[in-house]
Amino acid sequence: PGKMREKEYKVGVVNGLAWTAVGGTTLEVQGVSMPGKGKLSLTGTLGNVMKESAHVAYTFVRAKGQDFGIEEADFNEKKDIHLHFPEGATPKDGPSAGITITTTIISILSGRGVRQDLAMTGEITITGEVLAVGGIKEKVIGAHRVGIREVILPAENESDVSEIPSEVSKDMKFNFVKNYEEVEKLVFEK
Amino acid sequence: PGKMREKEYKVGVVNGLAWTAVGGTTLEVQGVSMPGKGKLSLTGTLGNVMKESAHVAYTFVRAKGQDFGIEEADFNEKKDIHLHFPEGATPKDGPSAGITITTTIISILSGRGVRQDLAMTGEITITGEVLAVGGIKEKVIGAHRVGIREVILPAENESDVSEIPSEVSKDMKFNFVKNYEEVEKLVFEK
Amino acid sequence: PGKMREKEYKVGVVNGLAWTAVGGTTLEVQGVSMPGKGKLSLTGTLGNVMKESAHVAYTFVRAKGQDFGIEEADFNEKKDIHLHFPEGATPKDGPSAGITITTTIISILSGRGVRQDLAMTGEITITGEVLAVGGIKEKVIGAHRVGIREVILPAENESDVSEIPSEVSKDMKFNFVKNYEEVEKLVFEK
Amino acid sequence: PGKMREKEYKVGVVNGLAWTAVGGTTLEVQGVSMPGKGKLSLTGTLGNVMKESAHVAYTFVRAKGQDFGIEEADFNEKKDIHLHFPEGATPKDGPSAGITITTTIISILSGRGVRQDLAMTGEITITGEVLAVGGIKEKVIGAHRVGIREVILPAENESDVSEIPSEVSKDMKFNFVKNYEEVEKLVFEK
Amino acid sequence: PGKMREKEYKVGVVNGLAWTAVGGTTLEVQGVSMPGKGKLSLTGTLGNVMKESAHVAYTFVRAKGQDFGIEEADFNEKKDIHLHFPEGATPKDGPSAGITITTTIISILSGRGVRQDLAMTGEITITGEVLAVGGIKEKVIGAHRVGIREVILPAENESDVSEIPSEVSKDMKFNFVKNYEEVEKLVFEK
Amino acid sequence: PGKMREKEYKVGVVNGLAWTAVGGTTLEVQGVSMPGKGKLSLTGTLGNVMKESAHVAYTFVRAKGQDFGIEEADFNEKKDIHLHFPEGATPKDGPSAGITITTTIISILSGRGVRQDLAMTGEITITGEVLAVGGIKEKVIGAHRVGIREVILPAENESDVSEIPSEVSKDMKFNFVKNYEEVEKLVFEK
Ligand SMILES: [Ca+2]
Ligand SMILES: [Ca+2]
Ligand SMILES: [Ca+2]
Ligand SMILES: [Ca+2]
Ligand SMILES: [Ca+2]
Ligand SMILES: [Ca+2]
Ligand SMILES: [Ca+2]
Ligand SMILES: [Ca+2]
Ligand SMILES: [Ca+2]
Ligand SMILES: [Ca+2]
Ligand SMILES: [Ca+2]
Ligand SMILES: [Ca+2]
């Protein structure tokens, strides 16, 4: 298992969980906001479902941003946002980075740091619900391998945790969430 | 059968009925409106017929909105609307969410709550007619399974109700409609 | 045969004639005009020839609109127009709805009602000529079946009428036209 | 052979020559200009070479329009132009309508009438050269059949005229041109 | 061999060299500049590499135009440019028209005439380097056949000249260039 | 081995390293910035991953430009940038030109010269991290062959250097970098 990560905070860098042909792994989302005109750029060889997921996250933050410490209510007219998913050549798709993307957007617009020792997965809807995703077992094993000891998972996936080998799950803290408000309480620097 | 749903109201969340390879089910439509410039965004892996159906619903509401409690007559210049169809990775298509989409748009623009214990299906035209759709039997069985006890169906589909097994139909209240005005009377909070 | 239709008038709803794999039928065109910026929207799963045909009709009305009771000479800058062809999931193509589309656009921009007991078919050009189309026999039989007793056909198709069975043609009034001016005299409420 | 056409003039209607699988024929180009913002619309199921050919003709007229009686030097900012090639469902392609399109654009912008008893074919370049085209024999026979007795052909095609049967060519007046200036002298109403 | 061309000058017409399935030939580039907003139009059935090559040439001229007699430093905001490659129906691609296109753009923006008895080939970069191209032997033979007696070639292609038959090369003047500055000295009217 | 390159500096020309079917080679990136409106143009037959990589580099420079000597903080509204990758007909793709592109953008916007005797490879992220790339052995051998004696490589690729034949590596200076700040210290003229 990877070296356990320290509890540090970064703005605009959030750990997701991905499920690939060769097993689970973490998937970093990086974000930058700049003075601009409301353009949302997405790079990293993303498929259409993932692009739509980012659009959903962006709308959710537009509608609810002030609840999360974003002062500029009309950021969508004054800021350009660029979200990048390294490594650039690896195709990525699916809705499961929804809460990771949401967290990245809130972080760069509010300036609040995000915990780097924690990873998350879950589909987001425009009303802020968190929906079930696939590959929970592989994702958690992959996160454990790179030193992650705490994860956020959709409440709808709670039953999938029983499939994780106990030598991994015994090290892990699991947080199950139904909506984004619960994610927010867990990830940001106070 | 699922637990019977209570008669509660939500703004911007409406239950449609979908017909998939594995049977009927409910298909939630979620909407958010935001200060903007009249952009209509659609996410949830929608096919072209479904996108056109949303465009038709949007035009119908632009033309008739004041009849339904929308005060801002020129919302199409001042509001951005985003409609999302969870789950994001599941492809969806067809015209049968027409009245569901129409209801979502009216709800978010008027602020009126929509009954959550009721589901609906029907194609909409730009003049507000409600046209027949397919899969009535499967859709109603699917709705019953998740606790729905009242549905809105196109009047043109009235004869299809005889194919629904009586152990389902005896629990159900059916509303048959010819145009959207009849839908409106059934779904909104007074 | 369908119940004979009454001579009533509607704004923005016009009966065309279509020719499908399963025989002829009527094809309704529905139009709405709204304050806007000159956008022409087309929905109903239209092929490229039909979209171009709508564009041709729109240009013809822009160039000649005042002859047909459209007062707002610059409607193309002040009105959005949406034309919809129910049923939304059925693909439609070809130039033969040209005069039907032209009539719909004139109706919604002038506010003049259109006869609902009459159906029409014919390609339109930007100078207002009406050109021959295919499927006359099937289209007229289909119209008769749904209660239509009067049709407008291109003069170039006059010879095709002899192929229609006499039990249909004896009920029908045929109007043959060479240009749109002749259509206009037949369809609008005085 | 068709009835010989009379020497009449129309604005915005010009006879080209086309070469199809079933022989030569005339190909009418229709144009309308309207107050607008410089949009060039093209309809009639045109291929890319034909669309580019229309763009070339448009540029040639922008650059040289005042030589041809177009007073509004900046028409490209104040006029929308729509060129339509009936019949709408028939695919059309190739550069050989170049001088026909050029003539149509000049006619609608200058208001000058064009001879209807004459047909033409030839590729145009942005400097106004007229280049050779294919199918001269078939095109001239087709024109003769519909009553045309005078044609304009590229000088580069002069040798192709010997292939035309003498019973056609004896009725025909041939004009061979090297550049558009020579076309202009032949087609417009004085 | 074609009749030897005279040393005359034209604005906006430049001879390139092309290499086709049936041997080498000259490829004329024609350009027109008009009052406009900075649009660069390209016609003549060009492939993507050739379109990019034209974009590279345009940027090079924007960056260095004043060195070449273009007074209007911001032409990219005030002029529309249209480059056409007759014959319109013949597909063309590749980077080898780079210096020909560059010369055409400079000619139409500066009003300087270009030698018509000379032809050229060479890829251009945005810094003005001239890079090697293919088909030198075929291109020079083709140019000779149509009466060209002087060519401009990339210095990187100097060794390819030994492959040209001596009965052609003995008639020819070869100019080898490393950058566009050397082209400019050879082609424009003083 | 190629003649060893001298330590000279150029603005807007940077040597990358590419890995092709026929071995490693240098890949020059050329950039020009011009008064404009913030357009980023990319030419040279680039694949989507490479285009996204350029977009990532551009965002990184927008966010951090003032650290690198770019005074015009809002260059993204006032400058057009064109990056070209000769040779134009050769397809190029992948994320490995990330730091090369970043260096080119900084050079043209700050006016600082870049070392021409040095080549580099490495993926860039929007936060400025430098990530591992493939083909290190082939790329370094290719650079050596054309006279390069110093390279910049991602720290993540340090172990790949052991695969390079010692007759090449003994001539080479290797710089391993984790983020762009380290690249900047090595490449620009002081
Ligand atoms: Ca990282
Ligand atoms: Ca699911
Ligand atoms: Ca829900
Ligand atoms: Ca149906
Ligand atoms: Ca109807
Ligand atoms: Ca026909
Ligand atoms: Ca005609
Ligand atoms: Ca030819
Ligand atoms: Ca010429
Ligand atoms: Ca090469
Ligand atoms: Ca170089
Ligand atoms: Ca990798």
Coordinates of C-alpha atoms in Angstrom, one line a residue, chain E residues 6-7 21 23 27-28 36 59 65 67 74-75 77 81 91 106 109 132 158 163-164 168 172 175 179 188:
Chain E
E6 CA 6.2 36.9 -71.2
K7 CA 7.4 38.9 -68.3
A21 CA -1.6 11.7 -60.5
G23 CA 2.1 14.6 -63.7
L27 CA -1.7 25.8 -60.0
E28 CA -2.9 29.3 -60.1
G36 CA -14.7 43.8 -44.5
T59 CA -0.4 34.9 -39.9
G65 CA 3.3 42.7 -43.5
D67 CA 8.2 44.7 -44.4
D74 CA -4.5 46.1 -39.0
F75 CA -5.8 44.8 -42.3
E77 CA -9.8 43.8 -39.0
I81 CA -9.7 38.2 -48.1
P91 CA -9.4 18.5 -55.0
I106 CA 1.0 40.3 -50.0
L109 CA -2.9 43.9 -49.7
A132 CA 11.2 21.2 -48.6
E158 CA 18.3 21.7 -54.3
E163 CA 16.7 14.3 -61.4
I164 CA 15.2 16.7 -63.9
V168 CA 14.1 20.6 -69.4
M172 CA 15.2 26.7 -66.7
N175 CA 16.1 30.1 -57.6
N179 CA 13.0 32.1 -46.3
F188 CA 7.2 41.5 -57.2

